[in-house]
Tab-separated table of C-alpha atoms in Angstrom:
chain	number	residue	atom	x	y	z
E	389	UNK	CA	0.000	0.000	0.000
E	390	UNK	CA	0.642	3.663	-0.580
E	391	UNK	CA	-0.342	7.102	0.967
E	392	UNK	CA	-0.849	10.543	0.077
E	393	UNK	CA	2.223	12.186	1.870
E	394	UNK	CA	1.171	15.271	3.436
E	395	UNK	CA	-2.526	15.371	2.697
E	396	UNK	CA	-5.605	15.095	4.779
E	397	UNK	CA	-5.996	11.475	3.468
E	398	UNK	CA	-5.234	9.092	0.248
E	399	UNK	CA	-8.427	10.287	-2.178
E	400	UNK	CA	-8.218	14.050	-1.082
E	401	UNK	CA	-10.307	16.506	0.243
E	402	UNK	CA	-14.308	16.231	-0.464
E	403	UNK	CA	-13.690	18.845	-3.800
E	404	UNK	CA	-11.116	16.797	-5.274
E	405	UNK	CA	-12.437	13.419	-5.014
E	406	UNK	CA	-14.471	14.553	-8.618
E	407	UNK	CA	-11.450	15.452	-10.541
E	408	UNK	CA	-11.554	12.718	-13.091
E	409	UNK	CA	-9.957	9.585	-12.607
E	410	UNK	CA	-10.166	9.956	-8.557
E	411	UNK	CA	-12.047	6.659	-6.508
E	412	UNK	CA	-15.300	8.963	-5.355
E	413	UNK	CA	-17.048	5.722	-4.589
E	414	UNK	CA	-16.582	2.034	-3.693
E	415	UNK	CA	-19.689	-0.738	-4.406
E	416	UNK	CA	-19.971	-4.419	-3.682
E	417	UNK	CA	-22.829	-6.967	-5.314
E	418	UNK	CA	-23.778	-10.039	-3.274
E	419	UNK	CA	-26.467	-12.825	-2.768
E	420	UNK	CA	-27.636	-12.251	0.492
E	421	UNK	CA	-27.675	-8.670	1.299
E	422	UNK	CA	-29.393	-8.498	4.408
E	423	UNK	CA	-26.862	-10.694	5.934
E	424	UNK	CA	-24.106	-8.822	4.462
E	425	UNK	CA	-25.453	-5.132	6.134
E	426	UNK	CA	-25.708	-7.120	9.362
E	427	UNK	CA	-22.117	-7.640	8.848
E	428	UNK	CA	-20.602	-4.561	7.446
E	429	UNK	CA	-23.261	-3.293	10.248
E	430	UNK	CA	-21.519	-4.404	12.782
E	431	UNK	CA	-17.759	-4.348	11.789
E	432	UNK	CA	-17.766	-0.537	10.583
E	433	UNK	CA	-21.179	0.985	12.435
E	434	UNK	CA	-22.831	1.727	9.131
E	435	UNK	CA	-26.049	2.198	8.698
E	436	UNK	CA	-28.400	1.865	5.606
E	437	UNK	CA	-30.725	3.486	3.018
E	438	UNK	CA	-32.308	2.290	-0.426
E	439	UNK	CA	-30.323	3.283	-3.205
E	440	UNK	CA	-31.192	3.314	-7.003
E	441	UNK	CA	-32.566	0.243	-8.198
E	442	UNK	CA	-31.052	-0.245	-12.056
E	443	UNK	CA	-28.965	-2.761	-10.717
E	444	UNK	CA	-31.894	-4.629	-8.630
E	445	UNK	CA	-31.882	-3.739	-4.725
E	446	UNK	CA	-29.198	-1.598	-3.409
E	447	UNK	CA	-28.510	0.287	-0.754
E	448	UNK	CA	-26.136	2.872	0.329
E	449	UNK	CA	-24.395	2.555	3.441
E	450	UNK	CA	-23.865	5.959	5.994
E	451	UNK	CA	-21.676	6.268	8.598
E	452	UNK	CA	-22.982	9.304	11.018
E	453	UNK	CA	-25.680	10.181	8.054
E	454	UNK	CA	-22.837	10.426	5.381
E	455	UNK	CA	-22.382	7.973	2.640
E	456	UNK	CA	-19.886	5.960	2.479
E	457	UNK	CA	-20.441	3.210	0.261
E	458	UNK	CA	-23.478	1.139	-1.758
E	459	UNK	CA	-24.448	-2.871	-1.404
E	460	UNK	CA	-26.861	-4.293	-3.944
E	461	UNK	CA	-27.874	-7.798	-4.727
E	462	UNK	CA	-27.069	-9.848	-7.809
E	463	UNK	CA	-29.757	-11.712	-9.309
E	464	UNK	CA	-30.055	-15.787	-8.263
E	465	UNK	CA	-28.726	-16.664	-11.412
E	466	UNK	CA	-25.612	-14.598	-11.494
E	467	UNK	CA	-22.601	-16.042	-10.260
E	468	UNK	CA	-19.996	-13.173	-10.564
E	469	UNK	CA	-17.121	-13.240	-8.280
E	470	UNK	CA	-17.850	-11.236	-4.661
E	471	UNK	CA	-15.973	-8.327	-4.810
E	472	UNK	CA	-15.940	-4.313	-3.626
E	473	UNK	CA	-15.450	-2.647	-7.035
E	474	UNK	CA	-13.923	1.291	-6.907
E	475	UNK	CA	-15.650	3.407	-9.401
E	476	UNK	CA	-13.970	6.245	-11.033
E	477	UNK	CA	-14.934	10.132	-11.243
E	478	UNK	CA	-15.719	11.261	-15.026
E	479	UNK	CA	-17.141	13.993	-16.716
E	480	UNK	CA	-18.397	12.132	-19.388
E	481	UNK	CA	-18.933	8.336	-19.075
E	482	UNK	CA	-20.164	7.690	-22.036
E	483	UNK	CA	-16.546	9.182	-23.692
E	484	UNK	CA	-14.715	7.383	-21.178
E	485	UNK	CA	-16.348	4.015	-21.688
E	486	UNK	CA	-15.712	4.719	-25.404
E	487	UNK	CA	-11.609	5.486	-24.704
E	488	UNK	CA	-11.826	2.150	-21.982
E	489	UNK	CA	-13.176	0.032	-24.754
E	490	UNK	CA	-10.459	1.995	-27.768
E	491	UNK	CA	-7.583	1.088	-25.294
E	492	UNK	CA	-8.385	-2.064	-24.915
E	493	UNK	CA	-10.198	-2.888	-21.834
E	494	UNK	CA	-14.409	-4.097	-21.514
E	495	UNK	CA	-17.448	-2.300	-20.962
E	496	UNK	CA	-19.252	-4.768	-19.413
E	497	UNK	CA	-22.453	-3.074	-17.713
E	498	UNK	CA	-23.673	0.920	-19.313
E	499	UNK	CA	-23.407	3.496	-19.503
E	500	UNK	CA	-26.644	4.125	-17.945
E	501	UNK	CA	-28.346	6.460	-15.491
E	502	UNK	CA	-28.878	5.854	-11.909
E	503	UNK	CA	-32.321	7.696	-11.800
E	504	UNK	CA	-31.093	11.354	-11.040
E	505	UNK	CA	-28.189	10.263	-9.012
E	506	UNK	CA	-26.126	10.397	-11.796
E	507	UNK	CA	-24.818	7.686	-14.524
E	508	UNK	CA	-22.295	4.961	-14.898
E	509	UNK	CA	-20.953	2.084	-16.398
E	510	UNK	CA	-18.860	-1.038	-14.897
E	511	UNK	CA	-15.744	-2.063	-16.678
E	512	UNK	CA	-12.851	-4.513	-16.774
E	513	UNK	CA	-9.082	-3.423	-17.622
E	514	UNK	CA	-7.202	-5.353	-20.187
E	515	UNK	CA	-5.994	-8.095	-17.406
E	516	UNK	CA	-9.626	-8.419	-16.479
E	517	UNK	CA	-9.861	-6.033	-13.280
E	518	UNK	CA	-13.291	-5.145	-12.836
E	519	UNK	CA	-13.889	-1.279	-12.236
E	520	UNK	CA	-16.774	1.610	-12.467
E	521	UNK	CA	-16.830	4.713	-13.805
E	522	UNK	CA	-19.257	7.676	-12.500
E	523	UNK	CA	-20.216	11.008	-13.544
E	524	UNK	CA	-21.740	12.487	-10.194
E	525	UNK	CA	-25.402	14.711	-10.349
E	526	UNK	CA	-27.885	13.973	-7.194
E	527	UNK	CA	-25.062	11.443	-5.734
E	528	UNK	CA	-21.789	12.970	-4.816
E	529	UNK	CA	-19.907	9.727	-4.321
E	530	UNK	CA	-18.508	9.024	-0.523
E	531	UNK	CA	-18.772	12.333	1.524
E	532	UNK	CA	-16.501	11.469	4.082
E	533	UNK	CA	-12.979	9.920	4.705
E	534	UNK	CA	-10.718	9.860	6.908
E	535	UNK	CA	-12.009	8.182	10.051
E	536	UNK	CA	-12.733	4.190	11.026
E	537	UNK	CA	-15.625	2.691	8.767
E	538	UNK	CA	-14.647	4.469	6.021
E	539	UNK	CA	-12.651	3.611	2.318
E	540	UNK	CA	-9.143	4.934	2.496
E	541	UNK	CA	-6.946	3.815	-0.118
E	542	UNK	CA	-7.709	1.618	-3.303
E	543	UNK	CA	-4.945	-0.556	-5.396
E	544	UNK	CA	-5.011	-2.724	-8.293
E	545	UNK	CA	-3.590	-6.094	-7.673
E	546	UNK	CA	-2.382	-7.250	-10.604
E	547	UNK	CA	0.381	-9.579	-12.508
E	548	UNK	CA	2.518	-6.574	-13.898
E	549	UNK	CA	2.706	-2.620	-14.068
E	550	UNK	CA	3.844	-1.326	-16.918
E	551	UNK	CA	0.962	-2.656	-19.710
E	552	UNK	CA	-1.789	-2.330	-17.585
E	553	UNK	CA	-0.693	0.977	-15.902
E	554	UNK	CA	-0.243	2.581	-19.312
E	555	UNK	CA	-3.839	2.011	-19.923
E	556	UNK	CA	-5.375	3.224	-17.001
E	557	UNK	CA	-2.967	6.520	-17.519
E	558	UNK	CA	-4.319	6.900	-21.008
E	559	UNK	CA	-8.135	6.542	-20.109
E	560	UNK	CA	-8.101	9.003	-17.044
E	561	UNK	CA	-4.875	11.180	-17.358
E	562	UNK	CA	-2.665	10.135	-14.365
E	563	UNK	CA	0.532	10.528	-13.598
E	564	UNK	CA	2.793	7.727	-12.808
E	565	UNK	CA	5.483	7.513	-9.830
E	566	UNK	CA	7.767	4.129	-9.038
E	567	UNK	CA	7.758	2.848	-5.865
E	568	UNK	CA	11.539	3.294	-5.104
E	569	UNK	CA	11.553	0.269	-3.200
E	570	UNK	CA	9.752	-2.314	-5.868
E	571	UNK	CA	9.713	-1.251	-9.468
E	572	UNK	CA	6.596	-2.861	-10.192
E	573	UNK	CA	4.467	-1.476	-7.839
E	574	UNK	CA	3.533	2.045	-8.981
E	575	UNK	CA	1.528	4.983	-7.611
E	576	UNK	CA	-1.261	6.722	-9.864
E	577	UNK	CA	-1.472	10.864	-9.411
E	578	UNK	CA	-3.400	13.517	-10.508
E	579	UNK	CA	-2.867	17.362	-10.324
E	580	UNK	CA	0.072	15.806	-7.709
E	581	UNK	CA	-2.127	13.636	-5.561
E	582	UNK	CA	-1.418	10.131	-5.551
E	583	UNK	CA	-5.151	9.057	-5.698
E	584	UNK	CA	-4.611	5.165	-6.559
E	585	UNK	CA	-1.892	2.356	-7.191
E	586	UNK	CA	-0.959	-0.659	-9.583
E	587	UNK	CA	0.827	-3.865	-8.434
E	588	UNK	CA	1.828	-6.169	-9.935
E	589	UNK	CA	2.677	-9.017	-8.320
E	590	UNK	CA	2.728	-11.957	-10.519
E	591	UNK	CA	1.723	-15.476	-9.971
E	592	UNK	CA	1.212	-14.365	-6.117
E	593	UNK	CA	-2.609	-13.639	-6.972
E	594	UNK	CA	-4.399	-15.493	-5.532
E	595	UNK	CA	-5.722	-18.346	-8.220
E	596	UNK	CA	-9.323	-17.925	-8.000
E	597	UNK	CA	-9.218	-14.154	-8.133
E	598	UNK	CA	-6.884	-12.760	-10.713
E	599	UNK	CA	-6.404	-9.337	-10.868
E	600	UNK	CA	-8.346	-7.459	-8.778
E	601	UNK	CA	-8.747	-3.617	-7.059
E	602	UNK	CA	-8.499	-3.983	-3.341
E	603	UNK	CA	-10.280	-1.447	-1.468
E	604	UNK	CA	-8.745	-0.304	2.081
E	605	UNK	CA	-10.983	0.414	4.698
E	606	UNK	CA	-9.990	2.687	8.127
E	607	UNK	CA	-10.026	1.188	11.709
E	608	UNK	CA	-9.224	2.516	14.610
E	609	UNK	CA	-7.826	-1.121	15.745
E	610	UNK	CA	-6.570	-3.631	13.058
E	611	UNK	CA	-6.243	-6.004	15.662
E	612	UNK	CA	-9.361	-5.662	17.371
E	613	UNK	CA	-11.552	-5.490	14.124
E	614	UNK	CA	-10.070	-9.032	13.227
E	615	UNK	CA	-11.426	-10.746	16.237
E	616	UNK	CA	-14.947	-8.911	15.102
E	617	UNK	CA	-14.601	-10.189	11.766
E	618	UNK	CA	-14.151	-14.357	12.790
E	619	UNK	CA	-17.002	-13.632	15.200
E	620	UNK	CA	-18.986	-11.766	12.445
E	621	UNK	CA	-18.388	-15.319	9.800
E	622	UNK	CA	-15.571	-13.412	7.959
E	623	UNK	CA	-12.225	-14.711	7.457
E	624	UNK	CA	-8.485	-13.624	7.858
E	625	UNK	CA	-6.315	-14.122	4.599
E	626	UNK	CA	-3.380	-11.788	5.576
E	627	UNK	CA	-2.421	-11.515	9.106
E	628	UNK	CA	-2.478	-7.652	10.563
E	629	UNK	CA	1.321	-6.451	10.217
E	630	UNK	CA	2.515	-2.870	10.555
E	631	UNK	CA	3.849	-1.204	7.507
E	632	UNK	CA	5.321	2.472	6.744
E	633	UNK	CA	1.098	4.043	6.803
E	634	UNK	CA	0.098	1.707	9.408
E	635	UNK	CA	-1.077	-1.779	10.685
E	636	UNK	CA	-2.299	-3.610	7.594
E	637	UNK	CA	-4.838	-6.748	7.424
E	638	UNK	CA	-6.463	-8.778	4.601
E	639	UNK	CA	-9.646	-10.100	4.958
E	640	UNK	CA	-13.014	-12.018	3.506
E	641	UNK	CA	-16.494	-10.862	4.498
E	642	UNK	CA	-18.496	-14.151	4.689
E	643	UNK	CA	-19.658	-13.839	0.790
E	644	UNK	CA	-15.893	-14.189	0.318
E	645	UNK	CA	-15.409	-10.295	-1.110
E	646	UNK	CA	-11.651	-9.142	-0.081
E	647	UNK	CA	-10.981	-5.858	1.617
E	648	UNK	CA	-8.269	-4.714	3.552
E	649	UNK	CA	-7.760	-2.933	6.828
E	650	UNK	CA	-5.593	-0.030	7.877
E	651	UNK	CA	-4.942	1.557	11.350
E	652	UNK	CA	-3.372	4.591	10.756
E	653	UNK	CA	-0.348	5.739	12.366
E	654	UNK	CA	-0.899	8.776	14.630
């Protein structure tokens, strides 16, 4: 993982996180999502609201009245892999699903409105990464970061850098900066802000995955919200261990979607 050095947090102040290209918003699609808000219920505090219903039910989860992310339900007959998807700021997703598809990568789902929230489409990247794209109206994407139960950093894990990285520069403009300590691990800015990462770590994905954008989430105790998570029916892949931002864990939620978990250092 890597951190916006000297900023208020990873994905920027509330203004920025609509510059183009930015995370603004992180979604996950499951079979049973009542059981899944009694989870993320209970690990992170959230609370929920309906959300548009394209996509079949959906809700939005708040944390203190402020979203922070959305849950909806895939239908009984779609058996799509479990996992929190980032989307993307845009002006224009229709042009930027057009420049995703030019550049190689899949437009899988849109673009299409989300009532008057505003419109989107869900993509894959040329390895197969699954991503969205927005383009904000009534919904301004997650209004707060920065504090436990909320997204804090998202990466693509992925089997190398420089192909895949070069596409996601040339659909949303960022600007690229090595990790000086592993060349194939690089850190996505815009206007100066690291916003994002790629890497790539080869054949350590994990086999049934592939690549894959990991989402982090804040906690105020790594080690504490992994005893929560057992007791909740989620699982531990990645033992909490402290790293240069803070102390780092990998985990399942009990549909099997990966996130990961960062205590901050203060």
């Amino acid at each position: 993982m890597t951190e916006a050095r000297g900023s208020a947090g990873p994905i920027g102040e509330a203004h920025a996180r609509h510059t183009p290209g930015t995370p603004c918003w992180v979604s996950l699609m499951v079979h049973g999502l009542a059981a899944i808000q009694d989870f993320y219920a209970a690990l992170f505090g959230w609370e929920f609201q309906p959300g548009p219903p394209q996509l079949g039910p959906y809700v939005r989860a708040l944390l203190d009245g402020r979203e922070v992310a959305g849950i909806g339900q895939l239908p009984p007959d779609r058996h799509l892999p479990i996992a929190w998807t980032p989307y993307l700021a845009s002006n224009d997703v229709d042009l930027t699903a057009e420049t995703v598809r030019l550049c190689g990568g899949t437009v899988g789902v849109g673009p299409l409105d989300a009532v008057e929230a505003g419109r989107l489409a869900i993509c894959s990247d040329p390895s197969g990464a699954v991503f969205g794209i927005w383009q904000t109206a009534a919904h301004r994407g997650t209004a707060v970061t920065g504090v436990p139960g909320t997204p804090a950093w998202n990466e693509l894990l992925t089997f190398e850098t420089v192909n895949i990285a070069k596409f996601y520069e040339t659909v949303f403009a960022y600007e690229e900066e090595t990790v000086s300590a592993d060349p194939d691990h690089v850190v996505l800015h815009i206007d100066g802000r690291p916003v994002a990462a790629v890497h790539g770590v080869g054949n350590a994905l994990p086999r049934d995955r592939g690549p894959h954008w990991m989402t982090y989430f804040e906690v105020a105790d790594t080690d504490e919200a992994l005893v929560r998570i057992v007791d909740l029916g989620g699982h531990v892949l990645k033992p909490a261990h402290d790293g240069p931002h803070g102390r780092v864990a990998t985990v399942a939620d009990p549909e099997g979607a990966r996130f990961s978990l960062l205590q901050r250092r203060r």
